[in-house]
Amino acid sequence: MSPASDPRLGPAPWSAAPPDPRRRLALRVLLMLALPLAVWYFGWLVSPQRIGNPVLYGLLIAAELFNLIQAVGFWLTLARDRPRPDPGPPPAGAEVDVLVPVYDEPVEIVEPVVAAALRLRGARVNVAVLDDGDREEMAALARRLGARYVRRDEHEGAKAGNVNHALGVTSAPYVLVLDSDHVPRDHFLEATLGHLADERVAFVQTPQCYANAPDGGIAAASWAQQALFFGAIARGKDGWGAMFCAGTNVVFRRSALEEVGGFPLTSLTEDFELSVVMHERGWRTVYVPEVLALGVGPEDMASYVSQQQRWARGCLGGMASALRARLPLGMRVQYLLSGMYFLSGWTVLIYMSFPVVRILTGEQPLDGASADQFLLHFVPYFTVALATVAVAGGGAYTFQAFALTWANAWIHVQASLRALLRVRGRFVVTPKEGGWRRQPRTVLPALVLFAVLVGVAVYGIVRDPSPAVLNNAAFAALHAAVLLTGASLALVRPVSPRPPCAPPQGVSPDRAAAAAPAAR
Amino acid sequence: MSAAPTLPRPLRRARDPARPGRWAPAREQLAAAGGQVGAGVGNLVFTLVAVRLLAPDAFAQLAAFLALYLLLHVPAGSLAAAGALAPHRVAGARRRVLSGGVGVGAALALTAVPLASLLNVGVALLLILALAAPTAGLIELERGRLYGSDGRRRVVASLLTEPAVRLTVGLALAATVGAVGAAAGVVAAGWLSLAVLRTGAGRHAAAPARGRLDGTRSAAAPAAMAGAFLGLALVQNGGVLLASALLDAGEAARFAVLATLGGVAAFASTTVPLVLLGRGASEGGRSSPLAAALITAGALGGGAVVIVAAAPELVVTTLFGERYAAVAPLAAPYVLAMALLGLARVLVAHRVAAERWGQATVGLVLAVGALVVLAVALGGGAGGVALATLVATALLTASVAAPSLPSAGLRGSARDARQRAAQRMRDALASPAVRAVIALTLLALALRLAITRGIWLDEATSIFQAGLPFGRMLEVLGASDVHPPLHHAILWVTVRLLGDGELAVRLPSVLLGTALVPALYAAGHELWDRRTGLAAAALGAVAPLVVWYSQEARMYALVMLLMVVAVWGQARVLRRGGAGDWAIYTVATVGLLYSHYSTILPVLVQQAFFLTAVLRRRREGGAKRLTVGWIASLDVIVILALPLVGFGLDQFAVNEGSGRGFEQPSQAGAGVGGRDDPAVYTGLTSLVWGIWGYHSQTTMAALGSLWPLLILLVLALLGRGRSRAGTLLAALVIVPVGGMFALGLAKPFLFELRYFIGAVPLALLLGAHGLVTWARRPAVRALAVGVAVATMLVGLVDQQVNGANPRTYDFDGALARIESEARPGDRVFYAPSYLNNIVGYYTPQLGARPLPQETPRVPEGGRLFLLASFLENPPTAEAVGTAVSRLGEREELVGRFSEPQIEVWVFE
């Protein structure tokens, strides 16, 4: 990525700010409607008269209850979305160690991060490049820019180990961790350090934001997923006091890190585990809903799959920690909800199986229910639930994001099976530059499911085009369409990044953002 | 000594012959028209006297001779226009015209014998006609010359000479010699008329016409003028030729009567363009001959229309006798067609004189083409050919009017403004998008004219109501109907202008439904962009439900059009806020309320939208203009809609009091969801109907089962953002549907797609916007729209031709079959009783009666026909079942047949 085309130096394409009063009112109305409509639907669904095939009915109820729990959890999270008061200026004379762990990322990805870190205002900064790749060009970069270059002899623990090692060779009271692709804004520390004036605060987390999201493709779809999390969900978790560390764009109190022994080395999502431990020790966390650093999202399906596999494995494993830890109930629920999200792939598989089973065997989960009755109870609940996601996300959550989740539901299944079988995963750094080629193998499970759904639907229509079979074929077509939409992101050649506004060398991203056109 | 100064008496300003007075064109037109009318009246009097003087067969011979005489003069009439345009060239053309005339005469004489047997006309008459041939062209040429060289007095004299000679010499010879004498008198009148024209010809021979630039006019102009007037003659007389070719003798004769009446209007305005050509297009802007010509032609033609329309039966029977009374309803429309032709003649002359004969040619070609196509398509009777003529002349007038009107008598800034508007129109017509809309509109018209079903129940009721006197119609609506009166008023006028034929009564809906296409383009363009407008126009052109109700003589096409216009108007108001925009919105809204009561729901939604806009602009600053306009518009709407409140309450009270109410089961989703009251499935059914039209129960059950695909549609909306336009349209779709659904829970009959049909075109608008914004690549967008159009076309074809469509009721077919099989003495009954209007429409002479409670008896020696429909209605099914059963016990069932939704039993 050349400086001239680096979107991280341009304006942020998204805002994490709380909703305006009108959207807040709309959300409140939706939340008031959501629970009664859920009761309306489940009150009808959970009834002996509805039981068709008992096994299928049981699966349906399990899937629906799981999603209900997720939905209620989401609503409860949203209910605590409140603006946080301004923290005040950073402590006078503050000193911050800025740690940039790198492994095999290209120099041109890392250089803007280091250069911007050196320009941070609000405190005296010591920027260190933590090179686990032991590369001479990274050392040269650090020398050239005037940053410290840190290399370690042992390379255990991946990123967590790298940061822990750096903690041992640095000493500032505050530590800012930046991923190798996240370019901080000049006022990052001015916006965050003030929260650390409260001695009980362990870290201040800020949003991740993919600067390459406007380019479309995987980056856009995955960003839409992240936008929902770093928007309404993160603000809500902050309201519950349960915001966890996301691994980058986060300022720590060194003493909090030292108290817990640094980042845990045993988890694929060390940030998640770290947060559980800190919360258990009584530390508080803060979330600042302002985009203070711009990074790069996965640009191809392989990168996305790698990222999701790591997160799924790590968060599912982290659920055990959350269950074991002594945490307040609300906080524990928040952690469990985040981990449970990576079980939702099972519900996707269950839903997809129903039309296939019905067409092939005639068995169905529900009985004694006309389409009219089903629609009358299901549609209001579904509509309000979907509208809540749409309004809470401020329009950022897209159909492509939804489809991407469905097309990669197999990742959740794989991760949960591995977690059950205690198969250890391996920390794989998410690639920062895309492969710019089609990657059908990365979506092979989705394509197989698509083929099964389409084949069964066609078989059913040809054999018996009755309304009942057509109905199930329509469900199969629905699932197939969603799968194909998600999988298509790997089947079409990725769009190469379009040149955004990029400042001349030496101009800070903030000046570039101020001079650039409004957010894309 | 000083004398008081005296003011000199003001001198009368001397008239400058080079600058004629302001009213000169009007005076000249009146004078010429007066001569023409006088000639026409005189010739008509000659005919009326001759019919009494001569024996019937002799008069028939004279009538045939006069028709042939007219055939000689009508084409020659084009020479008058050429002569008026270039009078200095007449001298050179005289010899050629004379030679041509002599040649025609010789040919007539030589072929008199075979022609006589072919045309059933006497040989002597043909020989006399041959004598008239040389004068035909010369008379017209000389008249033209005189028009062009300020010899109008001589023209008037020649015009009046003809009837004078006919009435004297002609009648005298008729009384003594018979038809041949009368014919000789006619020919003599022509020769004398020519003599009058040629007297003093030398004085005017070289005088150029005033206001003419002969040096700059091309040599082709006179020939072009002659060709144009020949085209006009084709349009005028083409109907007679087509009627003779297409219709049976009786209908052809009826059309001939119409043509005679219409000829009066056409004849009266014949001289108008000639005077115009003589004066020139303009004279320094101080007078406007075109305006005078148009006013004169309009007054003459309009006067004829008024006279005929005021008392059509009286005019027809007085002039032609009782046997032709049946054509009375067609008299006014046909005379209107000829009146329009008079206007077109003036405009064509103006265009050709301005050497813009291309525009005139296009108009003439369109008109002749439309006349032929429509006459063939509609020609089942005199009414069809009359309608074809009306459409052709309207098309011709409209096509030549637009470019001509900018300079029609306007002055200064008004003319400039009109010319700027004309230029904008020309620029718009050059746009590919506008051309595409025009093409889509023509496609829409063709689809809507392809009607595949007969009149059905509600239409028959409306036609019956429209046939009543206007006041009585309003009384009947108030006492027995449930709709406001706007469409009924339109139908009332239609029936009087065009009659009550199937196409005639549906023509307003056809035109309104066609106009929906450009309206959708305008609304889509205003709300979003041109791409959305084009996609919406494409969908609207082929949407099955829109086509269906564009073919129904009810208010639904009107509601759909007004709904789109109201939305368009509102968008313009919010964007521009001009008085014209407010007028568009206000008029459309009042029209909506006067078309269907359920439109109050979308009207309220639009008002709520205005309120939010006012509040928002108040926050932003600058709401005054919008607030004032909104309040004024609302005041006008309320004031104009107030009478409806009482009217509607009366209707409601009468309906509830009589027990009719709204207790019928909902028609929506009938037979699909297995229930009568509104339910989710009936909503789904309405959605399918709204987008893909009406289909058989089997098809609807299959389509309804595909509802999971709607989940995909909802999911696809995630992340698409929100716009005010989309919010407004969504509200205008959801609120009326939801409102009628809620009302339908109490009164099932109310949840009926027709009662929220205004939502259909708005849904098409939303869908169009979704299709064109769904994908980034233009090819994919075009494919999406193409696929949507293709699915609608499939739905349209199935809807229109599939006999299993439960909305298709073939009363026409069933009654026609009964009529063809019934013999004198047979009795015909029908059930339910409210089929009376439709039975009366198709077979008024059948004497059919409603099925009585006591089962009727088969007449002695005759048969009994029982026609039944709406058998899904339990009381009807029970009554019919009982009657059939009892009749079956007593009589023999000798026949039974079915037409879509109709059953007929025949007992003997």
CSV table of N, CA and C in Angstrom, one decimal, chain A residues 267 269 272-273 276 312-323 335-336 339:
chain,number,residue,atom,x,y,z
A,267,SER,N,-4.3,-18.2,25.4
A,267,SER,CA,-5.5,-18.0,24.6
A,267,SER,C,-5.2,-17.4,23.3
A,269,THR,N,-7.4,-15.5,21.9
A,269,THR,CA,-7.9,-14.1,22.1
A,269,THR,C,-7.4,-13.6,23.5
A,272,PHE,N,-9.4,-10.8,25.3
A,272,PHE,CA,-10.7,-11.2,25.9
A,272,PHE,C,-10.4,-11.8,27.3
A,273,GLU,N,-9.4,-12.7,27.3
A,273,GLU,CA,-9.1,-13.3,28.6
A,273,GLU,C,-8.5,-12.3,29.6
A,276,VAL,N,-11.3,-10.4,31.3
A,276,VAL,CA,-12.0,-11.2,32.3
A,276,VAL,C,-11.2,-11.2,33.6
A,312,ALA,N,-13.3,-17.0,17.0
A,312,ALA,CA,-14.3,-18.0,17.4
A,312,ALA,C,-13.6,-18.9,18.5
A,313,ARG,N,-12.5,-19.4,18.1
A,313,ARG,CA,-11.8,-20.3,19.0
A,313,ARG,C,-11.5,-19.7,20.3
A,314,GLY,N,-11.0,-18.4,20.2
A,314,GLY,CA,-10.6,-17.7,21.4
A,314,GLY,C,-11.8,-17.4,22.3
A,315,CYS,N,-12.8,-16.9,21.7
A,315,CYS,CA,-14.0,-16.4,22.5
A,315,CYS,C,-14.7,-17.6,23.1
A,316,LEU,N,-14.8,-18.6,22.4
A,316,LEU,CA,-15.5,-19.8,22.9
A,316,LEU,C,-14.7,-20.4,24.1
A,317,GLY,N,-13.4,-20.3,24.0
A,317,GLY,CA,-12.6,-20.8,25.1
A,317,GLY,C,-12.7,-19.8,26.2
A,318,GLY,N,-12.8,-18.5,25.9
A,318,GLY,CA,-12.9,-17.5,26.9
A,318,GLY,C,-14.2,-17.6,27.7
A,319,MET,N,-15.2,-18.3,27.2
A,319,MET,CA,-16.5,-18.4,27.9
A,319,MET,C,-16.2,-19.2,29.2
A,320,ALA,N,-15.4,-20.2,29.1
A,320,ALA,CA,-15.1,-21.0,30.3
A,320,ALA,C,-14.5,-20.1,31.4
A,321,SER,N,-13.6,-19.2,30.9
A,321,SER,CA,-13.0,-18.3,31.9
A,321,SER,C,-14.1,-17.4,32.5
A,322,ALA,N,-15.0,-16.9,31.7
A,322,ALA,CA,-16.0,-16.0,32.2
A,322,ALA,C,-16.9,-16.8,33.1
A,323,LEU,N,-17.2,-18.0,32.9
A,323,LEU,CA,-18.0,-18.8,33.8
A,323,LEU,C,-17.3,-19.0,35.1
A,335,TYR,N,-20.1,-11.1,29.0
A,335,TYR,CA,-19.0,-11.9,28.4
A,335,TYR,C,-19.6,-13.2,27.7
A,336,LEU,N,-20.6,-13.8,28.4
A,336,LEU,CA,-21.1,-15.0,27.8
A,336,LEU,C,-21.8,-14.7,26.5
A,339,GLY,N,-19.3,-14.5,23.8
A,339,GLY,CA,-18.7,-15.8,23.4
A,339,GLY,C,-19.8,-16.6,22.7
